Coordinates of C-alpha atoms and ligand atoms in Angstrom, one line a residue:
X8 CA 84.7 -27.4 -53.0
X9 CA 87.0 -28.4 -50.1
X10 CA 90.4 -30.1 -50.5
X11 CA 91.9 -32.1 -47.7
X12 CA 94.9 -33.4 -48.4
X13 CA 96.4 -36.0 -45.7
X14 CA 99.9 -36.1 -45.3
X15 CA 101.0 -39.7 -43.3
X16 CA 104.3 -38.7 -43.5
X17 CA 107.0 -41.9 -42.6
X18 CA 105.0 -42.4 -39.7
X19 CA 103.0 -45.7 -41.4
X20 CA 104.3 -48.6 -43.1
X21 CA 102.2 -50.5 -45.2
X22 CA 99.8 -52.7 -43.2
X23 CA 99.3 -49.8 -41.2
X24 CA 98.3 -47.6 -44.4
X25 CA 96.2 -49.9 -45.8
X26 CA 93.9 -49.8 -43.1
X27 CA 94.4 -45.7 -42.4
X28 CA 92.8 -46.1 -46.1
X29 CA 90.6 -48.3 -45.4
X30 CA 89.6 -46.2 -42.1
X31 CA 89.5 -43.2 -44.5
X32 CA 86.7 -44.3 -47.3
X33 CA 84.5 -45.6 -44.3
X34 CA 85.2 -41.7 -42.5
X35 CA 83.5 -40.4 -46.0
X36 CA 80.8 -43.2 -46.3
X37 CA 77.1 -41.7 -46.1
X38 CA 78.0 -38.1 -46.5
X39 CA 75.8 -35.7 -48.9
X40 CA 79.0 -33.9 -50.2
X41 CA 82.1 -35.3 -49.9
X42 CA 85.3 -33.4 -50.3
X43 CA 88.5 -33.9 -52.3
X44 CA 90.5 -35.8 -50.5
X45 CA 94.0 -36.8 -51.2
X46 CA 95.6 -39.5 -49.0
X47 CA 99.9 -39.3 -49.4
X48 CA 101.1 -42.5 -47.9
X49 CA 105.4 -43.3 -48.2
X50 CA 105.9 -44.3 -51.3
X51 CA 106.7 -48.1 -50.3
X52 CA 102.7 -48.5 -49.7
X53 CA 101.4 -46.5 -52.5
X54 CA 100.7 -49.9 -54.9
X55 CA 98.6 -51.0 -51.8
X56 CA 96.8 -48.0 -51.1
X57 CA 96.0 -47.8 -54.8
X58 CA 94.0 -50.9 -54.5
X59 CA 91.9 -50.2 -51.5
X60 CA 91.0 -46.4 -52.9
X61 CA 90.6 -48.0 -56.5
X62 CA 86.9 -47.6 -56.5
X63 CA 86.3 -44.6 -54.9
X64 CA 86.6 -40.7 -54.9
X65 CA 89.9 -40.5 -53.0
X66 CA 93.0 -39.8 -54.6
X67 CA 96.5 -40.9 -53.8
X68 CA 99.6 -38.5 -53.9
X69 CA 102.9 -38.8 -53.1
X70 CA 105.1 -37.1 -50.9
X71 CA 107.9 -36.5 -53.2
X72 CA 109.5 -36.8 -56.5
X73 CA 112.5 -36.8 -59.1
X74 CA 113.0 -34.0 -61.4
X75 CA 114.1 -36.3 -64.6
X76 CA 112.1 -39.2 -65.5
X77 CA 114.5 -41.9 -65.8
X78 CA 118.5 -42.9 -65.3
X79 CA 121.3 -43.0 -63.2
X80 CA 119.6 -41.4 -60.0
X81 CA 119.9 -43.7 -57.1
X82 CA 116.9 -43.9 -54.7
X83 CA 114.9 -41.2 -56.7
X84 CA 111.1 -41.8 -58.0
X85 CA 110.3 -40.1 -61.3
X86 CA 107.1 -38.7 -61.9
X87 CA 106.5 -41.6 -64.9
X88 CA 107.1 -44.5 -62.1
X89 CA 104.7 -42.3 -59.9
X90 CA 101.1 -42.6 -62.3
X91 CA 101.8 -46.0 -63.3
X92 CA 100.9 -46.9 -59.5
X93 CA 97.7 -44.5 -60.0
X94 CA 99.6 -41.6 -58.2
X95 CA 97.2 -38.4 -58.8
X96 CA 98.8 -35.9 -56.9
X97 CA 102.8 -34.8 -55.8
X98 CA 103.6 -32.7 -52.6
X99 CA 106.9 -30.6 -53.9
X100 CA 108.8 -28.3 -51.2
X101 CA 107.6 -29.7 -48.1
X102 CA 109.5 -27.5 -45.0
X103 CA 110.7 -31.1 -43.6
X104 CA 112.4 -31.6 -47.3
X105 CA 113.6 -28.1 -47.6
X106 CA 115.2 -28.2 -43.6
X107 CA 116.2 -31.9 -43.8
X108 CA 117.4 -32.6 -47.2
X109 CA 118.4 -28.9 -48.3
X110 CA 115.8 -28.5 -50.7
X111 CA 116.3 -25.7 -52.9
X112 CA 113.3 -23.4 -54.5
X113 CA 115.2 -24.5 -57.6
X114 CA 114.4 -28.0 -56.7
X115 CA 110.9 -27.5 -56.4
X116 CA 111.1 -25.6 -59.6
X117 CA 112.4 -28.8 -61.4
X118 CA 109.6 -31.2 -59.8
X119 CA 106.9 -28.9 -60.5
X120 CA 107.8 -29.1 -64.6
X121 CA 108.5 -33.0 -64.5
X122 CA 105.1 -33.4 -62.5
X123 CA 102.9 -31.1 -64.6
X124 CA 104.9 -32.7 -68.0
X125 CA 103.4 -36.1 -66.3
X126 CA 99.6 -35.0 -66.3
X127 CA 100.4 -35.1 -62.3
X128 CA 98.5 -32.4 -59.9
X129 CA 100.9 -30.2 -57.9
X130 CA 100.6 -29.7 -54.2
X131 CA 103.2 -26.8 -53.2
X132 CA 104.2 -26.1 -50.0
X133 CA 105.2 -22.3 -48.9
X134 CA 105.6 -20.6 -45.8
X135 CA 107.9 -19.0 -43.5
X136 CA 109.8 -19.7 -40.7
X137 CA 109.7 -18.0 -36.9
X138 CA 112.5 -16.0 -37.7
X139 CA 111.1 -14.9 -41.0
X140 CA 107.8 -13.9 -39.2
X141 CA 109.8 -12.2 -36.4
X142 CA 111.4 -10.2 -38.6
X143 CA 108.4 -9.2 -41.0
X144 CA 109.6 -11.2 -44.0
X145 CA 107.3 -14.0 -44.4
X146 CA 105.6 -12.3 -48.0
X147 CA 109.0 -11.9 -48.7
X148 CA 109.6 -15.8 -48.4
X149 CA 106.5 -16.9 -49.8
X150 CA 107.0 -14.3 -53.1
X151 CA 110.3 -16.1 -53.6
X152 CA 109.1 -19.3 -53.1
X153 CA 106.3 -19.2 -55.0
X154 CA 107.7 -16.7 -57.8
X155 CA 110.7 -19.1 -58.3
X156 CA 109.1 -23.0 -58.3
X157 CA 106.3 -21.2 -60.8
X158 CA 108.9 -19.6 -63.5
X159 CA 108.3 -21.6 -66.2
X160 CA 105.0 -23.3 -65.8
X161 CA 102.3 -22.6 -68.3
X162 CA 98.9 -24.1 -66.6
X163 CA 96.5 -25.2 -68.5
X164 CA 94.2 -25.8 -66.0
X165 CA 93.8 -24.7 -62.6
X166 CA 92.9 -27.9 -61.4
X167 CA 97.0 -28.8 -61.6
X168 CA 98.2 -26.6 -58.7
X169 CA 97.3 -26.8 -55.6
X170 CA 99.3 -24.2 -53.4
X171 CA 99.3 -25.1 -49.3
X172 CA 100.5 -22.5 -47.1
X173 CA 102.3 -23.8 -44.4
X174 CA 104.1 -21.4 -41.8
X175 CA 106.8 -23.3 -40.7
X176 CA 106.7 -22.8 -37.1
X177 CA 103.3 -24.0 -37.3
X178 CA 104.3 -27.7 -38.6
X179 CA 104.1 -30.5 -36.3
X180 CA 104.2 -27.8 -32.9
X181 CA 100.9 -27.4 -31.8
X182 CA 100.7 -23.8 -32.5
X183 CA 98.4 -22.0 -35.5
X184 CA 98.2 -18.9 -36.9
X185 CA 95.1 -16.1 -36.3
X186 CA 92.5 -17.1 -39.2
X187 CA 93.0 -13.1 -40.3
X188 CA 96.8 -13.8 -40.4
X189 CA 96.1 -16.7 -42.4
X190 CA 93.5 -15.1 -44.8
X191 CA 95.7 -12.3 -45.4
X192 CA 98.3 -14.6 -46.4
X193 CA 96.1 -16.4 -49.0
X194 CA 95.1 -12.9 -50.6
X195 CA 98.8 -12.1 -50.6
X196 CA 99.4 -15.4 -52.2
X197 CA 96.9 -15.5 -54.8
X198 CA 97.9 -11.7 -55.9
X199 CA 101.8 -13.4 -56.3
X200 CA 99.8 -16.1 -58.6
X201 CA 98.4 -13.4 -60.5
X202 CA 101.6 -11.8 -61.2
X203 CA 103.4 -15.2 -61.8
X204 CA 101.0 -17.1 -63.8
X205 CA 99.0 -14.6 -65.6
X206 CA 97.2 -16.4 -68.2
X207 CA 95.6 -17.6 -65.3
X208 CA 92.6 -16.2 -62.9
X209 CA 94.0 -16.5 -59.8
X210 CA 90.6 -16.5 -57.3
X211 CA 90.4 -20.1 -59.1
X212 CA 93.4 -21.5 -57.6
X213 CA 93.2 -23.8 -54.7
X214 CA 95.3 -22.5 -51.9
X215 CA 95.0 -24.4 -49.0
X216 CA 96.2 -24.2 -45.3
X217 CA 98.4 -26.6 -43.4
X218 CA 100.0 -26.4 -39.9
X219 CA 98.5 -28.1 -37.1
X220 CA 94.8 -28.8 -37.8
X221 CA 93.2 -30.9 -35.8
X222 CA 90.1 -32.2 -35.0
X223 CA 89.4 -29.1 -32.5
X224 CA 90.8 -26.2 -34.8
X225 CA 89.9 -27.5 -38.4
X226 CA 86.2 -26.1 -38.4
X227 CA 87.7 -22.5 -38.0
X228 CA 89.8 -22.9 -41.6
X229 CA 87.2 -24.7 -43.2
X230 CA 84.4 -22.1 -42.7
X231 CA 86.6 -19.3 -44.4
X232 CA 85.9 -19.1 -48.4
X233 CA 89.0 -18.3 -49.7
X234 CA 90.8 -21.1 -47.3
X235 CA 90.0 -23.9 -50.2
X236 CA 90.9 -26.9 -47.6
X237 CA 93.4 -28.4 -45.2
X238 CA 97.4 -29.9 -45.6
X239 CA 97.1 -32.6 -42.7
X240 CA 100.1 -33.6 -41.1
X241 CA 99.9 -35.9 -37.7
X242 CA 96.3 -35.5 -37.4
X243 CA 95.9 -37.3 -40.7
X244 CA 97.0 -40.5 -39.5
X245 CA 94.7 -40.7 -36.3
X246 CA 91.8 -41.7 -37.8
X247 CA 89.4 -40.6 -35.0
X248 CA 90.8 -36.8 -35.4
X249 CA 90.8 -37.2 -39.4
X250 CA 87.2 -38.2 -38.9
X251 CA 86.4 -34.9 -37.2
X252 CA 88.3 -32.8 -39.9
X253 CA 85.9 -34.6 -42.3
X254 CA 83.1 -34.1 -40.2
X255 CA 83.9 -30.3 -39.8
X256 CA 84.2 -30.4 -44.0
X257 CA 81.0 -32.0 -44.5
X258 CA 79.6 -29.5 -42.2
X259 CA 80.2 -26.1 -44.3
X260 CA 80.1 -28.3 -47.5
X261 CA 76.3 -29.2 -46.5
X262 CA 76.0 -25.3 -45.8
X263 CA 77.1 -24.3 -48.3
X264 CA 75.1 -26.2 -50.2
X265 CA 71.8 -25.2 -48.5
X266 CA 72.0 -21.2 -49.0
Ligands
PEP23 C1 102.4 -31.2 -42.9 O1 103.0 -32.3 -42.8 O2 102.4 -30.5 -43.9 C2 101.7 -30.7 -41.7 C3 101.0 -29.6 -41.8 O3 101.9 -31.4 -40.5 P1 101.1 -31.2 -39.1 O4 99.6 -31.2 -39.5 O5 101.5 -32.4 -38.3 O6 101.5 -29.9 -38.5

Protein backbone atom coordinates (compact mmCIF):
# COMPACT_ATOMS: atom_id res chain seq x y z
CA UNK A 1 0.00 0.00 0.00
CA UNK A 2 0.82 3.62 -0.80
CA UNK A 3 -0.22 6.58 1.36
CA UNK A 4 -0.51 10.08 -0.12
CA UNK A 5 -1.31 12.38 2.10
CA UNK A 6 -2.24 16.04 0.56
CA UNK A 7 -1.39 18.91 2.56
CA UNK A 8 -3.47 22.25 1.04
CA UNK A 9 -2.09 24.15 3.56
CA UNK A 10 -3.97 28.00 4.06
CA UNK A 11 -3.57 28.21 0.51
CA UNK A 12 -7.66 27.31 -0.15
CA UNK A 13 -10.66 28.55 1.28
CA UNK A 14 -13.67 26.69 1.16
CA UNK A 15 -15.21 26.93 -2.24
CA UNK A 16 -11.94 26.41 -3.55
CA UNK A 17 -11.53 23.00 -1.34
CA UNK A 18 -14.62 21.72 -2.20
CA UNK A 19 -13.87 21.43 -5.60
CA UNK A 20 -9.85 20.44 -5.05
CA UNK A 21 -12.07 17.50 -3.45
CA UNK A 22 -14.17 17.17 -5.81
CA UNK A 23 -11.19 17.29 -8.52
CA UNK A 24 -9.53 14.65 -6.15
CA UNK A 25 -12.23 11.60 -6.13
CA UNK A 26 -12.53 12.17 -10.03
CA UNK A 27 -8.21 11.98 -10.17
CA UNK A 28 -8.87 8.34 -8.40
CA UNK A 29 -12.01 7.38 -10.47
CA UNK A 30 -11.40 4.08 -12.75
CA UNK A 31 -8.14 3.04 -11.16
CA UNK A 32 -7.48 -0.84 -10.38
CA UNK A 33 -5.75 -0.01 -7.01
CA UNK A 34 -6.25 3.05 -5.50
CA UNK A 35 -4.02 4.41 -2.73
CA UNK A 36 -4.65 5.86 0.69
CA UNK A 37 -5.20 9.03 0.34
CA UNK A 38 -5.65 11.70 2.95
CA UNK A 39 -6.84 15.22 1.81
CA UNK A 40 -5.90 18.05 4.94
CA UNK A 41 -7.85 21.06 4.05
CA UNK A 42 -7.83 24.36 6.85
CA UNK A 43 -9.96 23.50 9.26
CA UNK A 44 -12.65 26.20 8.28
CA UNK A 45 -13.58 23.84 5.18
CA UNK A 46 -13.26 20.48 6.78
CA UNK A 47 -17.43 20.11 7.47
CA UNK A 48 -17.56 20.75 3.61
CA UNK A 49 -14.93 18.47 2.47
CA UNK A 50 -16.46 15.87 4.71
CA UNK A 51 -19.50 15.85 2.62
CA UNK A 52 -18.12 15.62 -0.78
CA UNK A 53 -15.54 12.65 0.43
CA UNK A 54 -18.50 11.10 2.49
CA UNK A 55 -18.89 8.28 0.13
CA UNK A 56 -15.74 7.32 -0.85
CA UNK A 57 -12.17 5.90 0.09
CA UNK A 58 -10.54 9.34 0.84
CA UNK A 59 -9.95 10.43 4.19
CA UNK A 60 -9.83 13.84 5.61
CA UNK A 61 -7.13 15.08 8.21
CA UNK A 62 -6.36 18.04 9.74
CA UNK A 63 -3.47 20.13 9.82
CA UNK A 64 -3.33 20.74 13.46
CA UNK A 65 -4.67 20.22 16.90
CA UNK A 66 -5.04 21.06 20.73
CA UNK A 67 -3.43 18.98 23.29
CA UNK A 68 -6.59 19.07 25.91
CA UNK A 69 -9.96 18.29 24.72
CA UNK A 70 -11.97 21.08 25.94
CA UNK A 71 -11.85 24.66 28.01
CA UNK A 72 -10.52 27.89 28.22
CA UNK A 73 -8.08 27.71 25.10
CA UNK A 74 -8.82 30.41 22.72
CA UNK A 75 -8.62 29.62 18.98
CA UNK A 76 -7.50 25.93 19.64
CA UNK A 77 -9.35 22.72 18.00
CA UNK A 78 -9.43 19.63 20.25
CA UNK A 79 -9.07 16.41 18.95
CA UNK A 80 -12.94 15.57 20.19
CA UNK A 81 -14.31 18.75 17.93
CA UNK A 82 -11.90 17.16 15.21
CA UNK A 83 -13.91 13.44 14.57
CA UNK A 84 -17.27 14.78 15.11
CA UNK A 85 -16.61 16.57 11.61
CA UNK A 86 -15.42 12.95 10.32
CA UNK A 87 -11.63 14.03 10.77
CA UNK A 88 -9.52 10.66 10.24
CA UNK A 89 -6.26 11.84 10.39
CA UNK A 90 -3.96 14.80 12.41
CA UNK A 91 -0.68 16.25 10.96
CA UNK A 92 1.38 17.05 14.45
CA UNK A 93 4.93 18.95 14.09
CA UNK A 94 4.71 20.33 10.83
CA UNK A 95 8.36 22.51 10.19
CA UNK A 96 6.01 25.65 9.23
CA UNK A 97 4.37 25.09 13.02
CA UNK A 98 7.55 24.32 14.62
CA UNK A 99 9.47 27.71 12.65
CA UNK A 100 6.30 29.88 12.80
CA UNK A 101 4.57 29.18 15.90
CA UNK A 102 7.62 27.87 18.10
CA UNK A 103 6.40 24.48 18.22
CA UNK A 104 8.11 22.47 20.75
CA UNK A 105 8.81 18.45 20.38
CA UNK A 106 7.00 18.68 23.71
CA UNK A 107 4.08 19.99 21.93
CA UNK A 108 3.92 17.40 19.48
CA UNK A 109 4.37 14.99 22.30
CA UNK A 110 0.97 16.33 23.89
CA UNK A 111 -0.99 16.17 20.43
CA UNK A 112 0.13 12.85 19.64
CA UNK A 113 -1.57 11.40 23.20
CA UNK A 114 -4.82 13.61 22.81
CA UNK A 115 -5.02 12.40 19.07
CA UNK A 116 -4.34 8.61 19.65
CA UNK A 117 -6.69 8.99 23.17
CA UNK A 118 -9.38 10.20 20.24
CA UNK A 119 -9.12 6.97 17.96
CA UNK A 120 -7.44 9.80 15.54
CA UNK A 121 -4.41 8.49 13.07
CA UNK A 122 -1.13 10.41 13.55
CA UNK A 123 0.79 11.94 10.78
CA UNK A 124 4.28 13.14 12.25
CA UNK A 125 6.44 15.24 10.70
CA UNK A 126 10.47 14.99 11.25
CA UNK A 127 13.35 16.28 9.54
CA UNK A 128 16.19 18.56 9.69
CA UNK A 129 17.12 21.64 8.70
CA UNK A 130 20.20 22.98 6.18
CA UNK A 131 22.19 23.71 8.96
CA UNK A 132 21.54 20.49 10.68
CA UNK A 133 22.47 18.61 7.46
CA UNK A 134 25.51 20.79 6.98
CA UNK A 135 26.75 19.94 10.04
CA UNK A 136 25.98 16.07 10.07
CA UNK A 137 23.24 16.16 12.67
CA UNK A 138 20.10 15.52 10.95
CA UNK A 139 19.78 11.55 12.77
CA UNK A 140 20.54 13.54 15.54
CA UNK A 141 17.34 15.82 15.04
CA UNK A 142 15.14 13.24 13.86
CA UNK A 143 16.14 10.73 17.03
CA UNK A 144 15.05 13.66 19.18
CA UNK A 145 12.17 14.37 17.42
CA UNK A 146 10.96 11.31 17.08
CA UNK A 147 12.23 9.78 20.51
CA UNK A 148 10.53 12.64 22.38
CA UNK A 149 6.77 13.18 20.57
CA UNK A 150 6.73 9.02 20.90
CA UNK A 151 7.59 8.84 24.92
CA UNK A 152 4.60 7.76 26.14
CA UNK A 153 2.49 6.26 23.38
CA UNK A 154 1.56 2.68 23.59
CA UNK A 155 0.22 1.70 19.92
CA UNK A 156 -2.06 -0.60 19.54
CA UNK A 157 -1.95 -0.69 16.08
CA UNK A 158 0.32 0.35 13.48
CA UNK A 159 -2.24 1.73 11.43
CA UNK A 160 -2.28 4.99 14.02
CA UNK A 161 1.15 6.43 13.13
CA UNK A 162 2.04 7.61 10.21
CA UNK A 163 5.73 9.15 10.38
CA UNK A 164 6.60 11.64 7.22
CA UNK A 165 10.01 12.65 6.86
CA UNK A 166 10.39 15.92 5.75
CA UNK A 167 14.01 17.62 5.46
CA UNK A 168 13.29 21.01 6.11
CA UNK A 169 15.21 22.63 3.48
CA UNK A 170 13.32 20.52 1.17
CA UNK A 171 9.77 22.13 2.11
CA UNK A 172 8.21 24.38 -0.33
CA UNK A 173 11.97 25.19 -2.26
CA UNK A 174 12.13 23.12 -5.08
CA UNK A 175 15.02 21.14 -4.00
CA UNK A 176 14.82 17.04 -2.96
CA UNK A 177 17.03 14.89 -1.47
CA UNK A 178 19.11 11.79 -3.39
CA UNK A 179 16.42 8.77 -3.10
CA UNK A 180 19.63 6.81 -1.22
CA UNK A 181 19.74 9.84 1.20
CA UNK A 182 16.18 9.47 1.64
CA UNK A 183 16.09 5.66 2.04
CA UNK A 184 18.81 5.68 4.47
CA UNK A 185 16.87 8.11 6.39
CA UNK A 186 13.82 5.84 6.59
CA UNK A 187 15.99 2.77 7.72
CA UNK A 188 17.42 5.16 10.36
CA UNK A 189 14.01 6.13 11.33
CA UNK A 190 12.32 2.91 11.54
CA UNK A 191 15.38 1.48 13.76
CA UNK A 192 14.59 4.78 16.25
CA UNK A 193 10.87 3.25 16.07
CA UNK A 194 12.10 0.11 17.16
CA UNK A 195 13.89 1.40 19.97
CA UNK A 196 11.01 3.86 20.96
CA UNK A 197 8.00 1.81 20.52
CA UNK A 198 9.12 -1.71 21.08
CA UNK A 199 6.08 -3.67 21.40
CA UNK A 200 5.89 -2.76 18.06
CA UNK A 201 7.45 -4.20 14.61
CA UNK A 202 8.78 -1.42 13.15
CA UNK A 203 9.08 -2.62 9.09
CA UNK A 204 5.14 -2.16 9.61
CA UNK A 205 5.11 1.47 10.17
CA UNK A 206 4.22 3.73 7.46
CA UNK A 207 7.02 6.27 7.00
CA UNK A 208 6.41 8.40 4.29
CA UNK A 209 8.38 11.18 2.39
CA UNK A 210 7.51 14.79 2.02
CA UNK A 211 9.50 17.71 0.52
CA UNK A 212 8.86 18.89 -2.91
CA UNK A 213 7.13 16.02 -4.90
CA UNK A 214 5.78 16.88 -7.81
CA UNK A 215 4.28 15.55 -10.68
CA UNK A 216 7.93 15.10 -12.31
CA UNK A 217 9.86 13.68 -9.26
CA UNK A 218 7.07 11.63 -7.35
CA UNK A 219 7.52 8.34 -9.55
CA UNK A 220 11.16 8.15 -8.11
CA UNK A 221 9.76 7.89 -4.15
CA UNK A 222 6.92 5.87 -5.05
CA UNK A 223 8.87 3.08 -6.73
CA UNK A 224 11.10 2.57 -3.47
CA UNK A 225 9.49 -0.22 -1.01
CA UNK A 226 10.38 1.08 2.14
CA UNK A 227 9.21 4.82 1.02
CA UNK A 228 5.39 3.91 2.07
CA UNK A 229 3.95 7.13 0.17
CA UNK A 230 4.14 10.96 -0.26
CA UNK A 231 3.50 14.24 2.29
CA UNK A 232 2.19 16.74 -0.58
CA UNK A 233 2.63 20.22 0.01
CA UNK A 234 1.96 22.86 -3.08
CA UNK A 235 1.64 20.24 -5.51
CA UNK A 236 -1.35 18.92 -3.71
CA UNK A 237 -3.48 21.69 -4.48
CA UNK A 238 -2.79 21.77 -8.36
CA UNK A 239 -4.92 19.28 -9.29
CA UNK A 240 -3.27 18.53 -12.75
CA UNK A 241 0.26 17.84 -10.82
CA UNK A 242 -1.81 15.83 -7.96
CA UNK A 243 -3.21 13.84 -10.80
CA UNK A 244 0.26 12.86 -11.97
CA UNK A 245 1.41 11.87 -8.34
CA UNK A 246 -1.70 9.55 -8.43
CA UNK A 247 -0.97 8.43 -11.77
CA UNK A 248 2.69 7.66 -10.76
CA UNK A 249 0.98 5.69 -7.54
CA UNK A 250 -1.34 3.73 -9.56
CA UNK A 251 1.53 2.92 -11.68
CA UNK A 252 3.80 0.80 -9.08
CA UNK A 253 0.55 -0.11 -7.19
CA UNK A 254 -0.62 -1.95 -10.53
CA UNK A 255 3.06 -3.42 -10.54
CA UNK A 256 3.10 -4.36 -7.74
CA UNK A 257 0.20 -6.05 -8.06
CA UNK A 258 1.13 -8.01 -11.20
CA UNK A 259 4.50 -9.83 -9.94
C1 LIG B 1 4.51 19.95 3.28
O1 LIG B 1 3.69 20.83 3.42
O2 LIG B 1 4.67 19.13 4.18
C2 LIG B 1 5.29 19.89 2.05
C3 LIG B 1 6.02 18.82 1.85
O3 LIG B 1 5.20 20.94 1.20
P1 LIG B 1 5.77 21.01 -0.31
O4 LIG B 1 5.33 19.74 -1.00
O5 LIG B 1 5.16 22.22 -0.87
O6 LIG B 1 7.26 21.08 -0.22
Amino acid sequence: MKTIIANWKMNVGVRESVALARGTLLALRGRRVIPEVVICPPFVALSEVHKVIAHSAVQIGAQNVFWEDHGAFTGEISARMLTELGVSHVIIGHSERRENLCETDEMAKKKVAQALANQMNVILCVGETAQERTAGTERERVRTQLAHALSDVRLKSHDRLLIAYEPVWAIGTGQTPDVPDVLAMHEFIRSVLSDVLPNMDASQLRVLYGGSVDGTNSYQFLREKTIDGLLVGAASVKLNQFKEIIDATSEVLDAQKSV
